[in-house]
CSV table of C-alpha atoms in Angstrom, one decimal:
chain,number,residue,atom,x,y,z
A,1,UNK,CA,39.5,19.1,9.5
A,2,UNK,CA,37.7,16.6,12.0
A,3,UNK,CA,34.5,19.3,11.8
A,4,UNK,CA,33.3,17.9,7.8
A,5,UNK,CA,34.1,14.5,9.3
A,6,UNK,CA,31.7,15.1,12.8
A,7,UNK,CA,29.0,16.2,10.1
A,8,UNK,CA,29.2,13.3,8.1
A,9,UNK,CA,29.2,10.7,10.7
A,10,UNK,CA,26.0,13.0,12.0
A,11,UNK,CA,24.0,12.5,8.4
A,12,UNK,CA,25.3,9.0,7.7
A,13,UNK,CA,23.6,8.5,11.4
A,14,UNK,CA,20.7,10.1,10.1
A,15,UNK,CA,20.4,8.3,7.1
A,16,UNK,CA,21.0,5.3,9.4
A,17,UNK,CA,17.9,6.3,11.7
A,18,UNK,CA,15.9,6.9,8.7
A,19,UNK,CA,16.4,3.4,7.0
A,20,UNK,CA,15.9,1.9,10.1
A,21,UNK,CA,12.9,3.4,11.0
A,22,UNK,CA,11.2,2.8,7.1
A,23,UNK,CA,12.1,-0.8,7.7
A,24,UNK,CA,10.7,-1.4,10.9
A,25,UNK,CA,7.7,0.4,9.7
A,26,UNK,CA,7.0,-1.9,6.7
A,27,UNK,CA,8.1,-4.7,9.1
A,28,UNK,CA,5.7,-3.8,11.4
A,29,UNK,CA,2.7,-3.4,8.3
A,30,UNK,CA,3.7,-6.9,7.2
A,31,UNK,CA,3.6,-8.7,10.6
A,32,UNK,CA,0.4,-7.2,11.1
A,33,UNK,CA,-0.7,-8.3,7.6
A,34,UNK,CA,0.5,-12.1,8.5
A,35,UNK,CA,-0.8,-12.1,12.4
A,36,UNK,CA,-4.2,-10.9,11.1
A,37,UNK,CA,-4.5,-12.7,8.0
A,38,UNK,CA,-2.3,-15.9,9.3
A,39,UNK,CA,0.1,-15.3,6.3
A,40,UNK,CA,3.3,-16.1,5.4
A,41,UNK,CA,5.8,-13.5,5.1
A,42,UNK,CA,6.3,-13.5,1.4
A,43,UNK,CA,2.6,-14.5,0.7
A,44,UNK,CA,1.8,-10.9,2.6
A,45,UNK,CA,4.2,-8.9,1.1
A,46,UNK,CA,3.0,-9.8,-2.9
A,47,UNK,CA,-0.4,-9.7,-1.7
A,48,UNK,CA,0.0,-5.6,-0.3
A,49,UNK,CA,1.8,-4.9,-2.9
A,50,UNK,CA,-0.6,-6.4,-5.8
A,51,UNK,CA,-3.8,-4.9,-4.1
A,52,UNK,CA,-1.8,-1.7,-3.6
A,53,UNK,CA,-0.9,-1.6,-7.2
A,54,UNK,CA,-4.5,-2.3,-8.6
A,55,UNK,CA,-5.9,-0.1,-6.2
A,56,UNK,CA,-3.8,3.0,-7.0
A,57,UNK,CA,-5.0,2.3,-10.8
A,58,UNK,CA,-8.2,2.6,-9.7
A,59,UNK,CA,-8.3,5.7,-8.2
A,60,UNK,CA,-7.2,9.3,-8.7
A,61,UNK,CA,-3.4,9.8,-8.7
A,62,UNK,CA,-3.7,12.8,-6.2
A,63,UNK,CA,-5.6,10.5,-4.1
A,64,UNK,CA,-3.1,7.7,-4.2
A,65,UNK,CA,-0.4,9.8,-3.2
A,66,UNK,CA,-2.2,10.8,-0.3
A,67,UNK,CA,-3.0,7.3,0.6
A,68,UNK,CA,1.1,6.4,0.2
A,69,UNK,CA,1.6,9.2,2.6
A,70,UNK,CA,0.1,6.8,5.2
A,71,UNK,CA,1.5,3.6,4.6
A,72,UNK,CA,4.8,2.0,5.0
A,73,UNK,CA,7.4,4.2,2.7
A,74,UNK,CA,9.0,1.0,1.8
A,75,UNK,CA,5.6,-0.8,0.4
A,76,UNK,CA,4.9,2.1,-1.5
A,77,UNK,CA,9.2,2.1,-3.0
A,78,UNK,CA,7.8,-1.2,-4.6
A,79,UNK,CA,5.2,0.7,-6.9
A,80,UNK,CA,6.3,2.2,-10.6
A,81,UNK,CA,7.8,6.0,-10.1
A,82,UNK,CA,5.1,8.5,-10.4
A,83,UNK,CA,5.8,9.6,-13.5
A,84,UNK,CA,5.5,6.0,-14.6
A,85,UNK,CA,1.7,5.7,-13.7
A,86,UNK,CA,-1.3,6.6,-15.7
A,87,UNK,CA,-2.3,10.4,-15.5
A,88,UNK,CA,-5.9,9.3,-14.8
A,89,UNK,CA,-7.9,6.5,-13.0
A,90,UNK,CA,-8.6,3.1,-15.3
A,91,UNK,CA,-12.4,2.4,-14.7
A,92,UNK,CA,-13.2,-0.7,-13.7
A,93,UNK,CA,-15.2,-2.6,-10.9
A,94,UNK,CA,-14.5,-5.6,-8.5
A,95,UNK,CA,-14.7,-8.5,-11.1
A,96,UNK,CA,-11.9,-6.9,-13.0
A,97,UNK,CA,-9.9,-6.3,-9.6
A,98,UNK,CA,-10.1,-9.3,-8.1
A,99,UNK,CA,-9.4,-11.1,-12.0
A,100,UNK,CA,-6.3,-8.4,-11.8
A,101,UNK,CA,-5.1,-9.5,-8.3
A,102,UNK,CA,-5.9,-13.1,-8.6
A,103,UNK,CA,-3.6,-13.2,-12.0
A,104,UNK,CA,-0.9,-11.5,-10.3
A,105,UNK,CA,-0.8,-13.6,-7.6
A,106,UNK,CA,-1.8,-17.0,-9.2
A,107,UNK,CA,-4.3,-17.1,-7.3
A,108,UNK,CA,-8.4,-18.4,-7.8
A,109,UNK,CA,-10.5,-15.6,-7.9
A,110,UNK,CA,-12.0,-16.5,-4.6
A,111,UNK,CA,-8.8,-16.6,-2.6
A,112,UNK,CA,-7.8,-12.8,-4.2
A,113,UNK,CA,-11.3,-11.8,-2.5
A,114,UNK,CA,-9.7,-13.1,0.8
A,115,UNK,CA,-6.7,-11.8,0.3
A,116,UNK,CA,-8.1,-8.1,-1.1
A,117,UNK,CA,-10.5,-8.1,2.0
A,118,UNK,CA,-7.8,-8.5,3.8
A,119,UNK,CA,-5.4,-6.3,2.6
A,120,UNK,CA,-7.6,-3.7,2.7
A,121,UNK,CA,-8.5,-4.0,6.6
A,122,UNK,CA,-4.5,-3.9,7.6
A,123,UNK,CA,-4.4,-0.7,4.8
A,124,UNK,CA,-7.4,0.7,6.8
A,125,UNK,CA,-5.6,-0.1,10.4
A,126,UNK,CA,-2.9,2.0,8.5
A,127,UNK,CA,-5.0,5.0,8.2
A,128,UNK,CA,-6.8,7.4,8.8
A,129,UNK,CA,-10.8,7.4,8.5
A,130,UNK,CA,-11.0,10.3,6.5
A,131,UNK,CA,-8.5,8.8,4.2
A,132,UNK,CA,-10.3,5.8,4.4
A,133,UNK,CA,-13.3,7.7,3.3
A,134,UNK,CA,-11.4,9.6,0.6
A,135,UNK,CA,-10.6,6.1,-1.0
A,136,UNK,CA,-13.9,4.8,-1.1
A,137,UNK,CA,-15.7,7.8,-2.3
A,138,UNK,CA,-13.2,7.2,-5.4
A,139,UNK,CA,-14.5,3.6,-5.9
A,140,UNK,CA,-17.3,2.0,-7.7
A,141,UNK,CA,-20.4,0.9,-5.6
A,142,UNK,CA,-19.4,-2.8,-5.7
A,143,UNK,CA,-15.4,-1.7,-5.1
A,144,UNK,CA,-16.4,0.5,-2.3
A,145,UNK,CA,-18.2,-2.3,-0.2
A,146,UNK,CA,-15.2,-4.6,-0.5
A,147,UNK,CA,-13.2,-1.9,0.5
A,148,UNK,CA,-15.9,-1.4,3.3
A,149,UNK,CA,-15.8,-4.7,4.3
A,150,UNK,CA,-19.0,-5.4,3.2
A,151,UNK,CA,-20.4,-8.9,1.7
């Protein structure tokens, strides 16, 4: 009788580990986010979560889910189910991104640039440079040098 009861407590402490652990991670992404882009909390989180949004419309589905694979479980949780997303990319170029994220965030058009550029170096801190490479080679010239970090 106590054995079912030993193996619970062991996978509820699991579960416990594993909740922990996702939320120290995103945490972590966010306090990096608002150290590097002197940020508040809440201004950080909508901003990774709007640029993560529009960017994953942008490029191919199989290459968004391997970008989630490398960043914070819990920022990607905010994003529509899979199923919910379009089966292929919507074309469209920085104008139309930074519009997107600037409407989203009620923000000017040249604050979204900021706060795109931005998000995209902590996402790039986040992974790794052939990912980083993946992304951009899915991107539009003038998308690919903001995601570079380009002017």
């Amino acid at each position: 009788m106590t054995r079912p009861t030993n193996e619970q407590e062991l996978m509820q402490r699991r579960v416990q580990r594993h909740e922990s652990h996702v939320g120290s991670t995103y945490a972590a992404f966010i306090r990096h986010l608002c150290e590097v882009g002197s940020l508040e909390p809440e201004v950080a989180e909508c901003a990774a979560i709007s640029v993560l949004s529009a960017l994953e419309r942008r490029i191919l589905p199989e290459e968004a889910r391997d970008l989630e694979a490398q960043l914070p479980r819990k920022l990607v949780e905010f994003l529509p189910p899979p199923d919910q997303r379009p089966a292929r990319p919507h074309r469209f170029g920085r104008e139309e991104f930074l519009r997107t994220v600037a409407e989203d965030l009620g923000k000017s058009a040249d604050e979204a640039e900021s706060l795109v550029r931005l998000v995209f170096r902590v996402f790039q801190d986040q992974i790794s440079e052939g990912e980083a490479q993946d992304v951009a080679s899915n991107l539009p010239p003038d998308l690919r040098a903001l995601w570079r970090l380009e002017h």
